[in-house]
PDB file of N, CA and C in Angstrom:
ATOM      1  N   UNK D 293       1.219  35.516 -20.552  1.00  0.00           N
ATOM      2  CA  UNK D 293       1.226  35.046 -20.047  1.00  0.00           C
ATOM      3  C   UNK D 293      -0.159  33.021 -20.988  1.00  0.00           C
ATOM      4  N   UNK D 294       0.757  32.113 -19.849  1.00  0.00           N
ATOM      5  CA  UNK D 294       0.258  30.610 -20.155  1.00  0.00           C
ATOM      6  C   UNK D 294      -0.880  31.422 -19.392  1.00  0.00           C
ATOM      7  N   UNK D 295      -1.623  29.919 -21.057  1.00  0.00           N
ATOM      8  CA  UNK D 295      -3.839  29.760 -20.050  1.00  0.00           C
ATOM      9  C   UNK D 295      -2.334  28.958 -20.315  1.00  0.00           C
ATOM     10  N   UNK D 296      -3.899  28.062 -18.357  1.00  0.00           N
ATOM     11  CA  UNK D 296      -3.225  26.533 -18.217  1.00  0.00           C
ATOM     12  C   UNK D 296      -4.918  25.725 -18.090  1.00  0.00           C
ATOM     13  N   UNK D 297      -5.090  24.535 -18.585  1.00  0.00           N
ATOM     14  CA  UNK D 297      -6.097  23.924 -18.873  1.00  0.00           C
ATOM     15  C   UNK D 297      -6.410  22.941 -17.348  1.00  0.00           C
ATOM     16  N   UNK D 298      -8.041  23.363 -17.174  1.00  0.00           N
ATOM     17  CA  UNK D 298      -8.065  22.376 -16.106  1.00  0.00           C
ATOM     18  C   UNK D 298      -9.113  21.322 -16.531  1.00  0.00           C
ATOM     19  N   UNK D 299      -8.934  20.505 -16.322  1.00  0.00           N
ATOM     20  CA  UNK D 299     -10.047  19.234 -16.630  1.00  0.00           C
ATOM     21  C   UNK D 299     -10.737  18.995 -15.180  1.00  0.00           C
ATOM     22  N   UNK D 300     -12.176  18.648 -15.601  1.00  0.00           N
ATOM     23  CA  UNK D 300     -12.685  18.064 -14.735  1.00  0.00           C
ATOM     24  C   UNK D 300     -12.160  17.099 -14.425  1.00  0.00           C
ATOM     25  N   UNK D 301     -12.176  16.197 -13.234  1.00  0.00           N
ATOM     26  CA  UNK D 301     -11.872  15.329 -12.394  1.00  0.00           C
ATOM     27  C   UNK D 301     -12.777  13.977 -12.849  1.00  0.00           C
ATOM     28  N   UNK D 302     -12.211  13.168 -12.523  1.00  0.00           N
ATOM     29  CA  UNK D 302     -13.897  11.364 -12.993  1.00  0.00           C
ATOM     30  C   UNK D 302     -13.599  11.333 -11.273  1.00  0.00           C
ATOM     31  N   UNK D 303     -13.333  11.717 -10.472  1.00  0.00           N
ATOM     32  CA  UNK D 303     -13.291  10.996  -8.405  1.00  0.00           C
ATOM     33  C   UNK D 303     -13.809  12.726  -7.628  1.00  0.00           C
ATOM     34  N   UNK D 304     -14.692  11.868  -7.184  1.00  0.00           N
ATOM     35  CA  UNK D 304     -15.505  12.782  -6.427  1.00  0.00           C
ATOM     36  C   UNK D 304     -14.452  13.456  -5.527  1.00  0.00           C
ATOM     37  N   UNK D 305     -15.186  13.782  -4.720  1.00  0.00           N
ATOM     38  CA  UNK D 305     -13.992  14.492  -3.801  1.00  0.00           C
ATOM     39  C   UNK D 305     -14.889  13.387  -2.818  1.00  0.00           C
ATOM     40  N   UNK D 306     -15.715  12.603  -2.452  1.00  0.00           N
ATOM     41  CA  UNK D 306     -15.235  11.965  -1.885  1.00  0.00           C
ATOM     42  C   UNK D 306     -14.359  10.783  -2.183  1.00  0.00           C
ATOM     43  N   UNK D 307     -14.014  10.200  -3.519  1.00  0.00           N
ATOM     44  CA  UNK D 307     -13.558   9.171  -3.520  1.00  0.00           C
ATOM     45  C   UNK D 307     -12.091   9.442  -3.719  1.00  0.00           C
ATOM     46  N   UNK D 308     -11.747  10.729  -3.539  1.00  0.00           N
ATOM     47  CA  UNK D 308     -10.381  10.646  -3.182  1.00  0.00           C
ATOM     48  C   UNK D 308      -9.902  10.764  -1.628  1.00  0.00           C
ATOM     49  N   UNK D 309     -10.447  11.094  -0.966  1.00  0.00           N
ATOM     50  CA  UNK D 309     -10.635  11.399   0.117  1.00  0.00           C
ATOM     51  C   UNK D 309     -10.493   9.390   0.932  1.00  0.00           C
ATOM     52  N   UNK D 310     -11.400   8.508   0.060  1.00  0.00           N
ATOM     53  CA  UNK D 310     -11.399   7.395  -0.353  1.00  0.00           C
ATOM     54  C   UNK D 310      -9.716   6.849  -0.315  1.00  0.00           C
ATOM     55  N   UNK D 311      -9.523   7.606  -1.195  1.00  0.00           N
ATOM     56  CA  UNK D 311      -7.571   7.625  -2.231  1.00  0.00           C
ATOM     57  C   UNK D 311      -7.301   6.991  -0.563  1.00  0.00           C
ATOM     58  N   UNK D 312      -7.576   8.978   0.003  1.00  0.00           N
ATOM     59  CA  UNK D 312      -6.639   9.382   1.169  1.00  0.00           C
ATOM     60  C   UNK D 312      -6.119   8.056   2.091  1.00  0.00           C
ATOM     61  N   UNK D 313      -7.253   7.150   2.696  1.00  0.00           N
ATOM     62  CA  UNK D 313      -7.768   6.700   3.628  1.00  0.00           C
ATOM     63  C   UNK D 313      -6.995   5.481   3.331  1.00  0.00           C
ATOM     64  N   UNK D 314      -6.455   4.782   1.555  1.00  0.00           N
ATOM     65  CA  UNK D 314      -5.853   3.701   1.568  1.00  0.00           C
ATOM     66  C   UNK D 314      -4.693   3.857   1.204  1.00  0.00           C
ATOM     67  N   UNK D 315      -4.009   5.609   1.744  1.00  0.00           N
ATOM     68  CA  UNK D 315      -2.893   5.740   1.903  1.00  0.00           C
ATOM     69  C   UNK D 315      -2.397   5.750   2.957  1.00  0.00           C
ATOM     70  N   UNK D 316      -2.971   5.934   4.683  1.00  0.00           N
ATOM     71  CA  UNK D 316      -2.750   5.879   5.748  1.00  0.00           C
ATOM     72  C   UNK D 316      -3.100   4.511   5.984  1.00  0.00           C
ATOM     73  N   UNK D 317      -4.069   3.828   5.496  1.00  0.00           N
ATOM     74  CA  UNK D 317      -4.330   2.386   5.556  1.00  0.00           C
ATOM     75  C   UNK D 317      -2.421   1.511   5.934  1.00  0.00           C
ATOM     76  N   UNK D 318      -1.754   1.490   3.837  1.00  0.00           N
ATOM     77  CA  UNK D 318      -1.236   0.565   4.314  1.00  0.00           C
ATOM     78  C   UNK D 318       0.009   1.564   4.437  1.00  0.00           C
ATOM     79  N   UNK D 319       0.019   3.490   5.404  1.00  0.00           N
ATOM     80  CA  UNK D 319       0.928   3.493   5.979  1.00  0.00           C
ATOM     81  C   UNK D 319       1.170   2.653   7.407  1.00  0.00           C
ATOM     82  N   UNK D 320       0.271   2.348   7.608  1.00  0.00           N
ATOM     83  CA  UNK D 320       0.053   1.967   9.205  1.00  0.00           C
ATOM     84  C   UNK D 320       0.382   0.080   8.909  1.00  0.00           C
ATOM     85  N   UNK D 321       0.183  -0.165   8.524  1.00  0.00           N
ATOM     86  CA  UNK D 321       0.399  -1.526   7.880  1.00  0.00           C
ATOM     87  C   UNK D 321       2.394  -1.348   7.484  1.00  0.00           C
ATOM     88  N   UNK D 322       2.547  -0.672   7.156  1.00  0.00           N
ATOM     89  CA  UNK D 322       4.247  -0.264   6.476  1.00  0.00           C
ATOM     90  C   UNK D 322       4.648  -0.085   8.079  1.00  0.00           C
ATOM     91  N   UNK D 323       4.111   1.016   9.211  1.00  0.00           N
ATOM     92  CA  UNK D 323       4.621   0.900  10.419  1.00  0.00           C
ATOM     93  C   UNK D 323       4.229  -0.125  11.254  1.00  0.00           C
ATOM     94  N   UNK D 324       3.813  -0.590  11.036  1.00  0.00           N
ATOM     95  CA  UNK D 324       3.339  -2.976  11.527  1.00  0.00           C
ATOM     96  C   UNK D 324       4.926  -2.857  11.430  1.00  0.00           C
ATOM     97  N   UNK D 325       4.939  -3.802   9.963  1.00  0.00           N
ATOM     98  CA  UNK D 325       6.480  -3.840   9.162  1.00  0.00           C
ATOM     99  C   UNK D 325       8.205  -3.706  10.341  1.00  0.00           C
ATOM    100  N   UNK D 326       7.289  -2.368  10.130  1.00  0.00           N
ATOM    101  CA  UNK D 326       9.047  -1.678  10.313  1.00  0.00           C
ATOM    102  C   UNK D 326       9.232  -2.076  12.208  1.00  0.00           C
ATOM    103  N   UNK D 327       8.347  -1.683  13.105  1.00  0.00           N
ATOM    104  CA  UNK D 327       8.052  -1.727  14.239  1.00  0.00           C
ATOM    105  C   UNK D 327       8.423  -3.690  15.212  1.00  0.00           C
ATOM    106  N   UNK D 328       7.976  -5.045  13.832  1.00  0.00           N
ATOM    107  CA  UNK D 328       8.121  -5.619  14.319  1.00  0.00           C
ATOM    108  C   UNK D 328       9.566  -6.273  14.069  1.00  0.00           C
ATOM    109  N   UNK D 329      10.013  -5.268  13.367  1.00  0.00           N
ATOM    110  CA  UNK D 329      11.529  -5.919  12.833  1.00  0.00           C
ATOM    111  C   UNK D 329      12.429  -5.154  13.572  1.00  0.00           C
ATOM    112  N   UNK D 330      12.110  -4.393  13.588  1.00  0.00           N
ATOM    113  CA  UNK D 330      13.496  -3.237  14.969  1.00  0.00           C
ATOM    114  C   UNK D 330      13.010  -4.500  16.393  1.00  0.00           C
ATOM    115  N   UNK D 331      11.303  -4.530  16.515  1.00  0.00           N
ATOM    116  CA  UNK D 331      11.279  -5.387  17.595  1.00  0.00           C
ATOM    117  C   UNK D 331      11.846  -7.065  17.696  1.00  0.00           C
ATOM    118  N   UNK D 332      12.806  -7.626  15.810  1.00  0.00           N
ATOM    119  CA  UNK D 332      13.563  -8.779  16.359  1.00  0.00           C
ATOM    120  C   UNK D 332      14.597  -8.755  15.944  1.00  0.00           C
ATOM    121  N   UNK D 333      15.119  -7.790  15.661  1.00  0.00           N
ATOM    122  CA  UNK D 333      16.181  -7.456  15.930  1.00  0.00           C
ATOM    123  C   UNK D 333      16.588  -7.017  16.950  1.00  0.00           C
ATOM    124  N   UNK D 334      15.650  -6.331  18.322  1.00  0.00           N
ATOM    125  CA  UNK D 334      15.908  -6.305  19.371  1.00  0.00           C
ATOM    126  C   UNK D 334      16.224  -7.837  19.990  1.00  0.00           C
ATOM    127  N   UNK D 335      15.281  -8.761  20.149  1.00  0.00           N
ATOM    128  CA  UNK D 335      15.982  -9.739  20.263  1.00  0.00           C
ATOM    129  C   UNK D 335      16.694 -10.648  19.851  1.00  0.00           C
ATOM    130  N   UNK D 336      17.010 -10.890  18.197  1.00  0.00           N
ATOM    131  CA  UNK D 336      18.765 -10.692  18.086  1.00  0.00           C
ATOM    132  C   UNK D 336      19.879 -11.287  18.964  1.00  0.00           C
ATOM    133  N   UNK D 337      19.738  -9.747  19.031  1.00  0.00           N
ATOM    134  CA  UNK D 337      20.749  -8.640  19.779  1.00  0.00           C
ATOM    135  C   UNK D 337      21.604  -9.325  21.353  1.00  0.00           C
ATOM    136  N   UNK D 338      19.821  -9.540  21.997  1.00  0.00           N
ATOM    137  CA  UNK D 338      19.943 -10.319  23.026  1.00  0.00           C
ATOM    138  C   UNK D 338      20.704 -11.232  24.153  1.00  0.00           C
ATOM    139  N   UNK D 339      20.647 -11.632  22.555  1.00  0.00           N
ATOM    140  CA  UNK D 339      20.696 -13.518  22.528  1.00  0.00           C
ATOM    141  C   UNK D 339      19.899 -14.628  22.714  1.00  0.00           C
ATOM    142  N   UNK D 340      18.916 -13.801  22.472  1.00  0.00           N
ATOM    143  CA  UNK D 340      17.304 -14.775  22.798  1.00  0.00           C
ATOM    144  C   UNK D 340      17.592 -16.410  22.272  1.00  0.00           C
ATOM    145  N   UNK D 341      17.314 -16.985  22.387  1.00  0.00           N
ATOM    146  CA  UNK D 341      17.436 -18.649  22.801  1.00  0.00           C
ATOM    147  C   UNK D 341      17.395 -18.987  20.928  1.00  0.00           C
ATOM    148  N   UNK D 342      17.731 -19.161  20.067  1.00  0.00           N
ATOM    149  CA  UNK D 342      18.707 -19.623  18.448  1.00  0.00           C
ATOM    150  C   UNK D 342      16.733 -19.850  17.874  1.00  0.00           C
ATOM    151  N   UNK D 343      16.295 -21.269  17.929  1.00  0.00           N
ATOM    152  CA  UNK D 343      15.629 -21.472  17.759  1.00  0.00           C
ATOM    153  C   UNK D 343      14.041 -21.236  17.423  1.00  0.00           C
ATOM    154  N   UNK D 344      14.084 -20.240  19.242  1.00  0.00           N
ATOM    155  CA  UNK D 344      12.175 -18.807  19.517  1.00  0.00           C
ATOM    156  C   UNK D 344      12.624 -18.573  18.577  1.00  0.00           C
ATOM    157  N   UNK D 345      13.706 -18.020  18.485  1.00  0.00           N
ATOM    158  CA  UNK D 345      14.645 -16.164  17.346  1.00  0.00           C
ATOM    159  C   UNK D 345      14.015 -16.807  15.754  1.00  0.00           C
ATOM    160  N   UNK D 346      14.330 -18.385  15.588  1.00  0.00           N
ATOM    161  CA  UNK D 346      14.493 -18.231  13.685  1.00  0.00           C
ATOM    162  C   UNK D 346      12.711 -18.902  13.895  1.00  0.00           C
ATOM    163  N   UNK D 347      12.485 -19.791  14.862  1.00  0.00           N
ATOM    164  CA  UNK D 347      10.717 -19.672  14.411  1.00  0.00           C
ATOM    165  C   UNK D 347      10.054 -18.483  14.299  1.00  0.00           C
ATOM    166  N   UNK D 348      10.184 -17.386  14.935  1.00  0.00           N
ATOM    167  CA  UNK D 348      10.227 -15.880  15.698  1.00  0.00           C
ATOM    168  C   UNK D 348      10.243 -15.309  13.745  1.00  0.00           C
ATOM    169  N   UNK D 349      10.904 -15.382  13.762  1.00  0.00           N
ATOM    170  CA  UNK D 349      11.845 -15.025  12.180  1.00  0.00           C
ATOM    171  C   UNK D 349      10.980 -15.119  10.595  1.00  0.00           C
ATOM    172  N   UNK D 350      10.655 -16.475  10.579  1.00  0.00           N
ATOM    173  CA  UNK D 350      10.058 -18.131   9.634  1.00  0.00           C
ATOM    174  C   UNK D 350       9.348 -16.455   9.311  1.00  0.00           C
ATOM    175  N   UNK D 351       8.160 -16.898  10.992  1.00  0.00           N
ATOM    176  CA  UNK D 351       6.610 -16.246  10.727  1.00  0.00           C
ATOM    177  C   UNK D 351       6.526 -14.377  10.125  1.00  0.00           C
ATOM    178  N   UNK D 352       7.623 -14.661  10.518  1.00  0.00           N
ATOM    179  CA  UNK D 352       7.198 -13.195  10.441  1.00  0.00           C
ATOM    180  C   UNK D 352       7.981 -12.779   9.306  1.00  0.00           C
ATOM    181  N   UNK D 353       9.046 -12.860   8.216  1.00  0.00           N
ATOM    182  CA  UNK D 353       9.411 -12.980   6.953  1.00  0.00           C
ATOM    183  C   UNK D 353       8.100 -13.446   5.484  1.00  0.00           C
ATOM    184  N   UNK D 354       7.526 -15.166   6.127  1.00  0.00           N
ATOM    185  CA  UNK D 354       5.925 -15.107   5.794  1.00  0.00           C
ATOM    186  C   UNK D 354       5.652 -14.270   5.630  1.00  0.00           C
ATOM    187  N   UNK D 355       4.772 -13.803   6.868  1.00  0.00           N
ATOM    188  CA  UNK D 355       3.895 -12.493   6.761  1.00  0.00           C
ATOM    189  C   UNK D 355       3.232 -11.516   6.305  1.00  0.00           C
ATOM    190  N   UNK D 356       5.542 -11.190   6.045  1.00  0.00           N
ATOM    191  CA  UNK D 356       5.351  -9.488   5.633  1.00  0.00           C
ATOM    192  C   UNK D 356       6.048  -9.916   4.202  1.00  0.00           C
ATOM    193  N   UNK D 357       6.235 -11.097   3.769  1.00  0.00           N
ATOM    194  CA  UNK D 357       5.332 -11.108   2.346  1.00  0.00           C
ATOM    195  C   UNK D 357       4.693 -11.021   2.126  1.00  0.00           C
ATOM    196  N   UNK D 358       3.728 -11.922   2.948  1.00  0.00           N
ATOM    197  CA  UNK D 358       1.794 -11.867   1.744  1.00  0.00           C
ATOM    198  C   UNK D 358       1.504 -10.088   1.966  1.00  0.00           C
ATOM    199  N   UNK D 359       1.852 -10.006   3.094  1.00  0.00           N
ATOM    200  CA  UNK D 359       1.439  -8.156   3.008  1.00  0.00           C
ATOM    201  C   UNK D 359       2.331  -6.989   3.127  1.00  0.00           C
ATOM    202  N   UNK D 360       3.333  -7.473   2.022  1.00  0.00           N
ATOM    203  CA  UNK D 360       3.804  -5.923   1.676  1.00  0.00           C
ATOM    204  C   UNK D 360       3.369  -6.274  -1.071  1.00  0.00           C
ATOM    205  N   UNK D 361       3.335  -8.092  -0.657  1.00  0.00           N
ATOM    206  CA  UNK D 361       2.517  -8.222  -1.837  1.00  0.00           C
ATOM    207  C   UNK D 361       0.953  -7.766  -2.241  1.00  0.00           C
ATOM    208  N   UNK D 362       0.290  -7.883  -0.904  1.00  0.00           N
ATOM    209  CA  UNK D 362      -0.903  -7.025  -0.814  1.00  0.00           C
ATOM    210  C   UNK D 362      -0.992  -5.784  -1.033  1.00  0.00           C
ATOM    211  N   UNK D 363       0.081  -5.196  -0.854  1.00  0.00           N
ATOM    212  CA  UNK D 363       0.071  -3.777   0.262  1.00  0.00           C
ATOM    213  C   UNK D 363       0.661  -3.587  -1.477  1.00  0.00           C
ATOM    214  N   UNK D 364       1.512  -3.844  -2.183  1.00  0.00           N
ATOM    215  CA  UNK D 364       2.297  -2.888  -3.180  1.00  0.00           C
ATOM    216  C   UNK D 364       0.960  -3.169  -4.723  1.00  0.00           C
ATOM    217  N   UNK D 365       0.009  -3.998  -4.458  1.00  0.00           N
ATOM    218  CA  UNK D 365      -1.428  -4.474  -5.442  1.00  0.00           C
ATOM    219  C   UNK D 365      -2.597  -2.944  -5.320  1.00  0.00           C
ATOM    220  N   UNK D 366      -2.450  -2.295  -3.249  1.00  0.00           N
ATOM    221  CA  UNK D 366      -3.069  -1.890  -3.104  1.00  0.00           C
ATOM    222  C   UNK D 366      -2.651  -0.603  -3.348  1.00  0.00           C
ATOM    223  N   UNK D 367      -1.880  -0.486  -3.366  1.00  0.00           N
ATOM    224  CA  UNK D 367      -0.259   0.913  -3.536  1.00  0.00           C
ATOM    225  C   UNK D 367      -1.043   1.144  -5.545  1.00  0.00           C
ATOM    226  N   UNK D 368      -1.293   0.727  -6.139  1.00  0.00           N
ATOM    227  CA  UNK D 368      -1.090   0.440  -7.286  1.00  0.00           C
ATOM    228  C   UNK D 368      -2.066   0.436  -7.089  1.00  0.00           C
ATOM    229  N   UNK D 369      -2.969   0.352  -6.918  1.00  0.00           N
ATOM    230  CA  UNK D 369      -4.987   0.892  -7.465  1.00  0.00           C
ATOM    231  C   UNK D 369      -4.700   1.853  -7.094  1.00  0.00           C
ATOM    232  N   UNK D 370      -4.454   2.199  -6.166  1.00  0.00           N
ATOM    233  CA  UNK D 370      -4.506   4.054  -5.916  1.00  0.00           C
ATOM    234  C   UNK D 370      -3.789   5.228  -6.755  1.00  0.00           C
ATOM    235  N   UNK D 371      -2.395   4.335  -6.669  1.00  0.00           N
ATOM    236  CA  UNK D 371      -2.032   5.243  -8.021  1.00  0.00           C
ATOM    237  C   UNK D 371      -3.154   5.501  -9.699  1.00  0.00           C
ATOM    238  N   UNK D 372      -3.271   4.345 -10.037  1.00  0.00           N
ATOM    239  CA  UNK D 372      -3.401   4.636 -10.931  1.00  0.00           C
ATOM    240  C   UNK D 372      -5.078   4.896 -11.180  1.00  0.00           C
ATOM    241  N   UNK D 373      -6.064   4.662  -9.829  1.00  0.00           N
ATOM    242  CA  UNK D 373      -6.555   5.860  -9.928  1.00  0.00           C
ATOM    243  C   UNK D 373      -6.608   7.687 -10.016  1.00  0.00           C
ATOM    244  N   UNK D 374      -5.659   7.949  -8.639  1.00  0.00           N
ATOM    245  CA  UNK D 374      -4.758   8.644  -8.932  1.00  0.00           C
ATOM    246  C   UNK D 374      -4.654  10.039 -10.135  1.00  0.00           C
ATOM    247  N   UNK D 375      -3.340   8.819 -10.822  1.00  0.00           N
ATOM    248  CA  UNK D 375      -2.638   8.664 -12.231  1.00  0.00           C
ATOM    249  C   UNK D 375      -4.360   9.313 -12.793  1.00  0.00           C
ATOM    250  N   UNK D 376      -4.821   8.083 -13.064  1.00  0.00           N
ATOM    251  CA  UNK D 376      -6.758   8.366 -14.714  1.00  0.00           C
ATOM    252  C   UNK D 376      -7.871   9.032 -13.395  1.00  0.00           C
ATOM    253  N   UNK D 377      -7.524  10.027 -12.539  1.00  0.00           N
ATOM    254  CA  UNK D 377      -8.440  10.396 -12.318  1.00  0.00           C
ATOM    255  C   UNK D 377      -9.574  11.785 -13.143  1.00  0.00           C
ATOM    256  N   UNK D 378      -8.640  11.996 -14.597  1.00  0.00           N
ATOM    257  CA  UNK D 378      -9.153  13.215 -14.610  1.00  0.00           C
ATOM    258  C   UNK D 378     -10.532  11.734 -16.232  1.00  0.00           C
ATOM    259  N   UNK D 379      -9.850  10.953 -16.279  1.00  0.00           N
ATOM    260  CA  UNK D 379     -10.691   9.937 -17.323  1.00  0.00           C
ATOM    261  C   UNK D 379     -11.001   9.159 -16.358  1.00  0.00           C
ATOM    262  N   UNK D 380     -12.242   9.462 -17.368  1.00  0.00           N
ATOM    263  CA  UNK D 380     -13.162   8.200 -16.387  1.00  0.00           C
ATOM    264  C   UNK D 380     -13.753   7.089 -16.759  1.00  0.00           C
ATOM    265  N   UNK D 381     -13.002   7.515 -18.748  1.00  0.00           N
ATOM    266  CA  UNK D 381     -14.136   5.602 -19.350  1.00  0.00           C
ATOM    267  C   UNK D 381     -12.694   4.545 -18.788  1.00  0.00           C
ATOM    268  N   UNK D 382     -11.372   5.960 -18.413  1.00  0.00           N
ATOM    269  CA  UNK D 382     -10.372   4.389 -18.745  1.00  0.00           C
ATOM    270  C   UNK D 382     -10.594   3.951 -16.591  1.00  0.00           C
ATOM    271  N   UNK D 383     -11.175   4.962 -15.667  1.00  0.00           N
ATOM    272  CA  UNK D 383     -11.086   4.680 -14.738  1.00  0.00           C
ATOM    273  C   UNK D 383     -12.310   3.660 -14.986  1.00  0.00           C
ATOM    274  N   UNK D 384     -13.522   3.414 -15.460  1.00  0.00           N
ATOM    275  CA  UNK D 384     -14.156   1.921 -15.672  1.00  0.00           C
ATOM    276  C   UNK D 384     -13.989   1.015 -15.834  1.00  0.00           C
ATOM    277  N   UNK D 385     -12.963   1.549 -17.660  1.00  0.00           N
ATOM    278  CA  UNK D 385     -12.325   0.005 -17.375  1.00  0.00           C
ATOM    279  C   UNK D 385     -11.608  -1.155 -16.558  1.00  0.00           C
ATOM    280  N   UNK D 386     -10.890  -0.487 -16.013  1.00  0.00           N
ATOM    281  CA  UNK D 386      -9.326  -0.062 -14.758  1.00  0.00           C
ATOM    282  C   UNK D 386     -10.697  -1.134 -14.230  1.00  0.00           C
ATOM    283  N   UNK D 387     -11.220  -1.123 -13.646  1.00  0.00           N
ATOM    284  CA  UNK D 387     -12.272  -2.157 -12.253  1.00  0.00           C
ATOM    285  C   UNK D 387     -13.064  -2.595 -13.577  1.00  0.00           C
ATOM    286  N   UNK D 388     -13.453  -2.629 -13.906  1.00  0.00           N
ATOM    287  CA  UNK D 388     -13.681  -3.795 -15.080  1.00  0.00           C
ATOM    288  C   UNK D 388     -12.658  -5.018 -15.086  1.00  0.00           C
ATOM    289  N   UNK D 389     -12.346  -4.279 -15.203  1.00  0.00           N
ATOM    290  CA  UNK D 389     -10.787  -5.660 -15.058  1.00  0.00           C
ATOM    291  C   UNK D 389      -9.978  -5.890 -13.709  1.00  0.00           C
ATOM    292  N   UNK D 390     -10.813  -5.166 -13.084  1.00  0.00           N
ATOM    293  CA  UNK D 390     -10.536  -6.014 -11.756  1.00  0.00           C
ATOM    294  C   UNK D 390     -10.272  -5.401 -10.488  1.00  0.00           C
TER     295      UNK D 390
END
């Protein structure tokens, strides 16, 4: 029989719930990008005015790039918090780094 070591979590239940909410928000942003992508694909396949379509596509890609950069940072922060949930010193140092 093996003994399992249990570590005390450095995150409270409320902090874990907050991480879950942050993940939900990130998933909503991903769903938004998928929706806009599908809309542009439909417009492209319906022979819309090319100038208007290219303008919309340019705006979409610019906003998507910014959103994905922000989303990447958010997901990285969440992952770090969850991976280090049992290490209060490391969490504190990470938060202080900004």
